[in-house]
Coordinates of N, CA and C in Angstrom, one line a residue:
X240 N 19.9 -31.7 134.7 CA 18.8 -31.0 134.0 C 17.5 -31.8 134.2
X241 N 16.2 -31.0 134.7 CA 15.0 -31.5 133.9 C 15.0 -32.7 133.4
X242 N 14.2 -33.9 133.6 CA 13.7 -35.4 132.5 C 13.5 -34.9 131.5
X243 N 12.6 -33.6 131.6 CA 11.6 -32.9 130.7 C 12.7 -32.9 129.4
X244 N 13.8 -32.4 129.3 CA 14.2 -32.1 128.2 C 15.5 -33.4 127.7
X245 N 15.3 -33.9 126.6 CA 16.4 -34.5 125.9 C 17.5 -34.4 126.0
X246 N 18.6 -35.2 125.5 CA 20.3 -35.4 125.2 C 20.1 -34.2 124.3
X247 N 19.3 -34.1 122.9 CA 19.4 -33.7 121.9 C 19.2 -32.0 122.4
X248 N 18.2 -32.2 123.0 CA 18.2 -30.4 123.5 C 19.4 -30.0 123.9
X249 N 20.2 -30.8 125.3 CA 20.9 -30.4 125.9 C 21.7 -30.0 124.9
X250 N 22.2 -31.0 124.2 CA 23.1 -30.8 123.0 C 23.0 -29.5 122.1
X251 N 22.2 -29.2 121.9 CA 21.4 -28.0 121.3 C 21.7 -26.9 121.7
X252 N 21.8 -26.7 123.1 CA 21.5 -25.4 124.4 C 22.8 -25.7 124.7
X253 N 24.0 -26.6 124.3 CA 25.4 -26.3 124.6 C 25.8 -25.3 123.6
X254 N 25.6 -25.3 122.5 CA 26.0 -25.1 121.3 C 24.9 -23.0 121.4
X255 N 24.2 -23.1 121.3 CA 23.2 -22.0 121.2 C 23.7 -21.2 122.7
X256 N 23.3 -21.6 123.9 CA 23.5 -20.8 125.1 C 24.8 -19.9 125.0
X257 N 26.2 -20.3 124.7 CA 27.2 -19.4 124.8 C 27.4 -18.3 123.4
X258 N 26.7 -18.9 122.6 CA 26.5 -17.7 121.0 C 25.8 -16.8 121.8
X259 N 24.9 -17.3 122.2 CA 23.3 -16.1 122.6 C 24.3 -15.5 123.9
X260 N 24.4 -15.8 124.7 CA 25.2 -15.0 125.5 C 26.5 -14.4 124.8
X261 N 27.5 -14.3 124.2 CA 28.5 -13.4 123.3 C 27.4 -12.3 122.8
X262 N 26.7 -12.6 122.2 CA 26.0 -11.9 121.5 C 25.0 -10.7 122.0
X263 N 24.5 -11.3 123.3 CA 24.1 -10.4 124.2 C 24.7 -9.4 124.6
X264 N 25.8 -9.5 125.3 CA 27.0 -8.5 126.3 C 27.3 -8.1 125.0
X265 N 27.8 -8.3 123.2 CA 28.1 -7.7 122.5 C 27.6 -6.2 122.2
X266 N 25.9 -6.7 122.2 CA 24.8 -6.0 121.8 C 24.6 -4.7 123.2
X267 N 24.2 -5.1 124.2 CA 24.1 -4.1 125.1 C 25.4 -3.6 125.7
X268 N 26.4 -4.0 125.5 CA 27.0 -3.3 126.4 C 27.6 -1.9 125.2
X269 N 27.7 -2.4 124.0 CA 27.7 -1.0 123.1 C 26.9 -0.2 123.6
X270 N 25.7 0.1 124.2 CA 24.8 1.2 124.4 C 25.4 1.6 125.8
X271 N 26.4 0.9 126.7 CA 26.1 1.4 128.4 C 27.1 2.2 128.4
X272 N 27.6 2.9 127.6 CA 28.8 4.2 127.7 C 27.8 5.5 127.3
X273 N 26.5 5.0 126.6 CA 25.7 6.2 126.5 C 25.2 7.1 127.6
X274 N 25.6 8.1 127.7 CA 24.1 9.2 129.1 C 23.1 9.4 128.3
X275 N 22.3 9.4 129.1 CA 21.1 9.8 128.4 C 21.0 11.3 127.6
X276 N 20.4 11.7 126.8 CA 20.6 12.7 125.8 C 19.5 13.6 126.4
X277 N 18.7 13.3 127.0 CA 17.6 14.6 127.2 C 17.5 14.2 129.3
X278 N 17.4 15.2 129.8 CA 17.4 15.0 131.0 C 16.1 14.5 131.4
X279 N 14.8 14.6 130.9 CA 13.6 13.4 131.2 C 13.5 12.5 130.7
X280 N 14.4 12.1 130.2 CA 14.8 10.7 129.7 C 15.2 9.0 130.3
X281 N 14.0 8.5 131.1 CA 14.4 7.6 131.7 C 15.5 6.3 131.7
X282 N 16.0 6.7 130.8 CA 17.2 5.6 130.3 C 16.7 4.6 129.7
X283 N 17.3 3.6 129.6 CA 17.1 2.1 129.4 C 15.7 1.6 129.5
X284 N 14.6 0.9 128.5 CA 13.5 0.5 128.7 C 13.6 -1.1 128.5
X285 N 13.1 -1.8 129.3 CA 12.8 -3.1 128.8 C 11.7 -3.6 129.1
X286 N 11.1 -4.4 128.1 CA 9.9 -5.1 128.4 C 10.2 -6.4 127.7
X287 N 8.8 -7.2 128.1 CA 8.7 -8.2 128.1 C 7.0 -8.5 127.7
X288 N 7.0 -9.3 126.3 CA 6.0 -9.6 126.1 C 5.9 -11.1 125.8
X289 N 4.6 -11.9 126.3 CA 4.3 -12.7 126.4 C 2.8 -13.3 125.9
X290 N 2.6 -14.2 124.9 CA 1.3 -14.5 124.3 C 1.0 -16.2 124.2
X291 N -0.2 -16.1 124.5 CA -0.1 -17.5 124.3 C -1.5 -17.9 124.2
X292 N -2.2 -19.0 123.5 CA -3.2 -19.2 123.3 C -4.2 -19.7 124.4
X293 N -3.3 -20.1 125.5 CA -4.3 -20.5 126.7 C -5.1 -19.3 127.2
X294 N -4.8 -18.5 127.1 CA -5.3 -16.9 127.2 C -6.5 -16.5 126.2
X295 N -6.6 -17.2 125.0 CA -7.7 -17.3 124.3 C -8.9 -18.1 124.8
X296 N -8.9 -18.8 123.5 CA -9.9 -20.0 123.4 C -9.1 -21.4 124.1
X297 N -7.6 -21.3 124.5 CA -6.8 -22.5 124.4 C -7.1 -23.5 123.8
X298 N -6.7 -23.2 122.4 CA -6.5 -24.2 121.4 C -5.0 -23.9 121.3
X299 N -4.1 -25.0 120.6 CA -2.7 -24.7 120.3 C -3.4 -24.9 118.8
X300 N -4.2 -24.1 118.0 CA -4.3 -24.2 116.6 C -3.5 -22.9 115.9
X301 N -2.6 -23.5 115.1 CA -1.8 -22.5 114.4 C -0.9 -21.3 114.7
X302 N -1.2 -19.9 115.6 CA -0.4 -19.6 116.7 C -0.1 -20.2 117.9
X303 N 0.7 -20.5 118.6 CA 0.5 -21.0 119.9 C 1.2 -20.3 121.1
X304 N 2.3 -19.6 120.6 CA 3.4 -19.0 121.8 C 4.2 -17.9 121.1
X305 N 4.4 -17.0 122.3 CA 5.2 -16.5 121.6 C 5.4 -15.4 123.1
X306 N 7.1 -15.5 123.0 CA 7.5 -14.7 124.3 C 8.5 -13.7 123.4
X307 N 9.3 -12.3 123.9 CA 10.2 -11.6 123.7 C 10.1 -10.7 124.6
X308 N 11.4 -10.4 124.8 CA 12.3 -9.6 125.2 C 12.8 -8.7 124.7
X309 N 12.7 -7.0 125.3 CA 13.5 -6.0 124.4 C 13.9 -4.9 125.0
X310 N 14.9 -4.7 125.4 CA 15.6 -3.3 125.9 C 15.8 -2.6 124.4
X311 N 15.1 -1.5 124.6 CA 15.5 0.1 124.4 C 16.4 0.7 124.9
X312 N 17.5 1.4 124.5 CA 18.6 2.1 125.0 C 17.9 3.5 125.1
X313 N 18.8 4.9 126.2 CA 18.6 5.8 125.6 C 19.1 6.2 124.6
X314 N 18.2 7.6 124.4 CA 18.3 8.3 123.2 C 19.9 8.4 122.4
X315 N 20.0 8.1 121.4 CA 21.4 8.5 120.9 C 21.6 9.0 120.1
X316 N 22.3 9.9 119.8 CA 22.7 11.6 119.3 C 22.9 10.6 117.9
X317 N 23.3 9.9 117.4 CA 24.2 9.8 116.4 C 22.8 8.9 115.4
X318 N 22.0 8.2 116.3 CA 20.8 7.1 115.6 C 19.9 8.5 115.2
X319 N 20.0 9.3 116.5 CA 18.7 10.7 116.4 C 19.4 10.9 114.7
X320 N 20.2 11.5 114.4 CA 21.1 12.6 113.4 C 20.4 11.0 112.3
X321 N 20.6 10.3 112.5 CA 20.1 8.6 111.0 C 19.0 8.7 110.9
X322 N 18.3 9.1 111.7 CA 16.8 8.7 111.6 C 16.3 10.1 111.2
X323 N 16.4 11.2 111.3 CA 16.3 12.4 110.8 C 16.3 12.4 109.2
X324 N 17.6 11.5 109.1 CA 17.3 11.3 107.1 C 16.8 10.7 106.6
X325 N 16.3 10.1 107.2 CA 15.2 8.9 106.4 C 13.9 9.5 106.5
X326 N 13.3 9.4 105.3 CA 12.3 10.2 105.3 C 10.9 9.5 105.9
X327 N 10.6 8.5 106.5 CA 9.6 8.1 107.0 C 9.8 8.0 108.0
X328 N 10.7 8.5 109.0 CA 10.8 8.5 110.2 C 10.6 10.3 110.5
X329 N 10.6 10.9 109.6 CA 9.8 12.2 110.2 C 9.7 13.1 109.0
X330 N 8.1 13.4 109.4 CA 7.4 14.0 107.9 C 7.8 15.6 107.9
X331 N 7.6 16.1 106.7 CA 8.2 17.9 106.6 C 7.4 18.5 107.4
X332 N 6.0 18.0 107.7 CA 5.2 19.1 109.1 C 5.8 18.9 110.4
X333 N 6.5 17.6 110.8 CA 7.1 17.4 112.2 C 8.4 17.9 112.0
X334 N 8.8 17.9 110.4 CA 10.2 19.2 110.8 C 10.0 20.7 111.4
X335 N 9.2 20.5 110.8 CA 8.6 22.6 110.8 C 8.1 22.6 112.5
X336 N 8.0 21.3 113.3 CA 7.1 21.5 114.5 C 8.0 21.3 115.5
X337 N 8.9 21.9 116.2 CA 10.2 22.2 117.2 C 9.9 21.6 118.4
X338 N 8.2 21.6 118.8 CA 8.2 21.1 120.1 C 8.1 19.5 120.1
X339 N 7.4 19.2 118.6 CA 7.6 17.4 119.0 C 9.8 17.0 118.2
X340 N 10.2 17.0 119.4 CA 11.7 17.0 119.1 C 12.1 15.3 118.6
X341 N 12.4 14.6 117.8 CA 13.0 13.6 117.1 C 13.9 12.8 118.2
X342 N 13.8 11.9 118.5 CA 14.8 11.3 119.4 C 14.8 9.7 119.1
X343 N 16.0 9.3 119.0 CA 15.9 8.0 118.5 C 16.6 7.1 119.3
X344 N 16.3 5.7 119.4 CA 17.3 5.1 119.9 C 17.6 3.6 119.5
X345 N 18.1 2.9 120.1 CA 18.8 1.4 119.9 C 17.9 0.6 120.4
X346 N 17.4 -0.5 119.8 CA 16.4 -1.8 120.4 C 17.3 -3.3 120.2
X347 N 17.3 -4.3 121.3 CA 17.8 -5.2 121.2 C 16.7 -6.1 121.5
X348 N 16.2 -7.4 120.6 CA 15.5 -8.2 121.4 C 15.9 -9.9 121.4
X349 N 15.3 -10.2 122.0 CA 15.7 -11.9 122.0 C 14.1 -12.3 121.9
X350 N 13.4 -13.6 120.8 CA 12.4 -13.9 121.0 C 12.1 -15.5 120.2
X351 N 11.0 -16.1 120.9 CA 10.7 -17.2 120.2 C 9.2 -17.5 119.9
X352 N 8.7 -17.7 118.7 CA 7.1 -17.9 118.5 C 6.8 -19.3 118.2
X353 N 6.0 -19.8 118.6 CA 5.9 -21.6 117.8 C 4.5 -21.6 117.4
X354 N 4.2 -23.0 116.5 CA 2.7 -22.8 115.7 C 2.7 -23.9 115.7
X355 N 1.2 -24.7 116.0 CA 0.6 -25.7 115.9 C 0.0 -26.3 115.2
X356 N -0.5 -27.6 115.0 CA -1.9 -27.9 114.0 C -2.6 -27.5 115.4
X357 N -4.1 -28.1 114.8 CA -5.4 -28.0 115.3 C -4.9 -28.8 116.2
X358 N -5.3 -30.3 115.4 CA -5.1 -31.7 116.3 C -3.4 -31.9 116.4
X359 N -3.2 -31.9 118.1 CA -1.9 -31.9 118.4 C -1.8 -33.8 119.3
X360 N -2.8 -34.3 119.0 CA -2.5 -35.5 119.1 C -1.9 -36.5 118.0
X361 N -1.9 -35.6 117.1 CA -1.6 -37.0 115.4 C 0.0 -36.8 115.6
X362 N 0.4 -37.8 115.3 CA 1.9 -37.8 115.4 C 2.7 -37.9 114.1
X363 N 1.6 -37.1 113.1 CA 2.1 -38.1 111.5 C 1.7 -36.3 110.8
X364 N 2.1 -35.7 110.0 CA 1.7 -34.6 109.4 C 0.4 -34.6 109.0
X365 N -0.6 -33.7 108.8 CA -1.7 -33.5 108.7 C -2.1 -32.7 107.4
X366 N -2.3 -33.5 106.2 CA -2.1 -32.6 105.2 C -2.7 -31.1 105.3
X367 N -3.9 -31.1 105.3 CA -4.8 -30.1 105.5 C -4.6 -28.8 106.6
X368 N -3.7 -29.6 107.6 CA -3.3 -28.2 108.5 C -2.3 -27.9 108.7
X369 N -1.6 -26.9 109.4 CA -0.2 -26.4 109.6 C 0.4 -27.2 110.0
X370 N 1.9 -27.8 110.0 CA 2.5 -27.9 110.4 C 3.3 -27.4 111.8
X371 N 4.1 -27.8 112.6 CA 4.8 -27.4 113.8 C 5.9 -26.6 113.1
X372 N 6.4 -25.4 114.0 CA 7.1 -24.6 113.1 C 7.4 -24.2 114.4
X373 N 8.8 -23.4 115.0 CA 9.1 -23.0 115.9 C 9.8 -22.0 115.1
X374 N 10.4 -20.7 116.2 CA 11.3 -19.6 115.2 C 11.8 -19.0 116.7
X375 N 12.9 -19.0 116.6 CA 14.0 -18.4 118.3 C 14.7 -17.4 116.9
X376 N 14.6 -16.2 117.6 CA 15.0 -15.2 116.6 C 15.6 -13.8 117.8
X377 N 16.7 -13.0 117.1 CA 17.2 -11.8 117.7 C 16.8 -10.5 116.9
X378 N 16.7 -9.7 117.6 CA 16.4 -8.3 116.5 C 17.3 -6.9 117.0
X379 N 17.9 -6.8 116.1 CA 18.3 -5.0 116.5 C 17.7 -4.1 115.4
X380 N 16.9 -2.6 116.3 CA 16.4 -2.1 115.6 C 16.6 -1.1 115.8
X381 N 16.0 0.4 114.8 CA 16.4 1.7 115.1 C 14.8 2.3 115.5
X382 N 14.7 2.6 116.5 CA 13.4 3.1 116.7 C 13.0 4.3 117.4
X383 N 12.4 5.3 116.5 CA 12.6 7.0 117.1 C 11.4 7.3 117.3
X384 N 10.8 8.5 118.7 CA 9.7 8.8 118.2 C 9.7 10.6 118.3
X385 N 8.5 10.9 118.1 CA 8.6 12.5 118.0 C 7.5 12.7 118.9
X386 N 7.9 13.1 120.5 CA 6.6 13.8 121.2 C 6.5 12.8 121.2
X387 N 4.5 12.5 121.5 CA 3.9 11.5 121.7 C 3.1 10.5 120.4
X388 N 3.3 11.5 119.3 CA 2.5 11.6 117.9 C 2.7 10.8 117.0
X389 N 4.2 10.2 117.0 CA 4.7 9.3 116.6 C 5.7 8.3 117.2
X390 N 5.4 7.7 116.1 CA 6.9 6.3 116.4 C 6.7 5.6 115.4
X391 N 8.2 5.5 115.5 CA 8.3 4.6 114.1 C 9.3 3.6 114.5
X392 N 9.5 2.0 113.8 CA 10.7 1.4 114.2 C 11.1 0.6 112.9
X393 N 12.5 0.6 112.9 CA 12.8 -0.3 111.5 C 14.1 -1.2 112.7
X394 N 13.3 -2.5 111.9 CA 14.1 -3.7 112.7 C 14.9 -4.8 112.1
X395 N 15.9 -5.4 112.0 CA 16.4 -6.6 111.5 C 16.4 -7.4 112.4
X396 N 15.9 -8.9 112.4 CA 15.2 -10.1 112.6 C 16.2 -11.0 112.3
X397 N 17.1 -11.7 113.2 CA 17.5 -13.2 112.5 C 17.8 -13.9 113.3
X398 N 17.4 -15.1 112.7 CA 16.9 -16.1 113.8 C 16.8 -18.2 113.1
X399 N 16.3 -18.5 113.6 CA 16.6 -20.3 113.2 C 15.4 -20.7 113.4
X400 N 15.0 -21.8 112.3 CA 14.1 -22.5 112.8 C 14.1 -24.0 112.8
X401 N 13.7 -24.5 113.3 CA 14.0 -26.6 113.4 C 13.9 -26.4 115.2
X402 N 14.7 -27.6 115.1 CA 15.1 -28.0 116.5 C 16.2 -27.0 116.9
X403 N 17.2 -26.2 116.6 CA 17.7 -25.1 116.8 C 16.7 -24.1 117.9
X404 N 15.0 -24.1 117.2 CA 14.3 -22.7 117.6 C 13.8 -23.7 119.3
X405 N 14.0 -24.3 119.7 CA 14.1 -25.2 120.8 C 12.5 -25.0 121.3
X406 N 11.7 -24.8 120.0 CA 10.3 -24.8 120.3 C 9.6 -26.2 120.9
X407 N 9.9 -26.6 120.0 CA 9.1 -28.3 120.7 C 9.6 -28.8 122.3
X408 N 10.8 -28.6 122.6 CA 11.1 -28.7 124.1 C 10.7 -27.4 125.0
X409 N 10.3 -26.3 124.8 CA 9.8 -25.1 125.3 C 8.6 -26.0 125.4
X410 N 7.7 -25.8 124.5 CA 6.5 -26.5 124.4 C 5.5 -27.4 125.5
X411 N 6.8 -28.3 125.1 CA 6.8 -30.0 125.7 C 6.8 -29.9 127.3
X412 N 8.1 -29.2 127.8 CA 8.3 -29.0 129.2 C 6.9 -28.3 129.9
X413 N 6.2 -27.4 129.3 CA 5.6 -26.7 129.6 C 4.3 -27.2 129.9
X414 N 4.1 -27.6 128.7 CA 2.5 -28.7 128.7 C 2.6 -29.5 129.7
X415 N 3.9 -30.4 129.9 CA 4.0 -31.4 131.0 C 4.3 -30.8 132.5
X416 N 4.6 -29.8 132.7 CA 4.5 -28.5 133.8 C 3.2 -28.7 134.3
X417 N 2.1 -28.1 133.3 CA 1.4 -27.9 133.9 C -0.2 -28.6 133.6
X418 N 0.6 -29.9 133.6 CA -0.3 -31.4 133.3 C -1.4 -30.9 131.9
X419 N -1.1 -30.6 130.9 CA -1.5 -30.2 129.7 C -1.3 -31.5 128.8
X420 N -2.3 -31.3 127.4 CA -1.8 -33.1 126.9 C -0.1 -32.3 125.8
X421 N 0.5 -33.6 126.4 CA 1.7 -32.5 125.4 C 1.3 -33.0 124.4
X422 N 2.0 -32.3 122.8 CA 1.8 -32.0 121.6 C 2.7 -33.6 121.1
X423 N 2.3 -33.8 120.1 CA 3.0 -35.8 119.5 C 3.7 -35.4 118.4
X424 N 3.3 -34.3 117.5 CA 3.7 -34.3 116.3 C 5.1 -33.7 115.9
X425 N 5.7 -32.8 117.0 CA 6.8 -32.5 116.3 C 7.8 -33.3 115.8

């Protein structure tokens, strides 16, 4: 491995890497016996989003990072038929309205956010400002839309934070990648 990263990481990413993989092939491959439910239905969506404050002002003050991953499954008859009964996922005028048709489906994601102080040189907590906070988190969600007019998504989130959320080594590696001052405080 990398100098970049510690014993303690490694140790970390023995323990984490084969959960998160079970957990993956658990999660998607439930959806790959699905066909698509409407014939313009392009299947499977995934994206990838990526934020970070160098893109701002680059300060690491208080947000700093934040990556995720999320495949969308297609449509599935049985989430469509759940999401129909819940009443904020489609109002009694989008009942009455036949052409925006209800279609729902499965979201999986994998993601991690981290947060900085201001001053990332103090190596001692800062009363006055945020603390370092990392969060490595998974989400499955139900997310339907109607037509173009709506969308709605209800999601569950769970996830770790500490040295688990492997923020400070994300971080660390990165800053030192790309000759950045790395961060002292975590």
């Amino acid at each position: 491995m990398n100098n970049h990263f510690s014993r303690s990481f490694q140790s970390r990413l023995g323990v984490f890497l084969p959960v998160a993989l079970v957990i993956l092939i658990l999660l998607v491959g439930a959806g790959l016996g699905e066909r698509p439910a409407y014939a313009d239905d392009p299947g499977y969506v995934i994206s990838l989003q990526f934020e970070n404050d160098f893109f701002g002002g680059g300060t690491d003050r208080h947000f700093s990072h934040g990556t995720r991953i999320e495949c969308l499954t297609s449509p599935i008859q049985w989430m469509t038929d759940a999401a129909d009964k819940l009443p904020w996922f489609r109002s009694e005028r989008a009942r009455s309205s036949p052409e925006d048709e209800l279609k729902a489906r499965a979201s999986f994601s994998l993601g991690q956010n981290m947060f900085t102080p201001e001053d990332t040189t103090a190596t001692q907590l800062i009363a006055e400002d945020r603390p370092y906070a990392g969060w490595l988190y998974m989400g499955f969600g139900l997310v339907a839309n109607q037509g173009t007019k709506r969308y709605d998504k209800l999601e569950l989130e769970i996830g770790v934070v500490g040295p688990y959320s492997f923020a400070e080594d994300v971080q660390t590696f990165w800053h030192s990648l790309l000759g950045l001052q790395v961060p002292q405080g975590w």
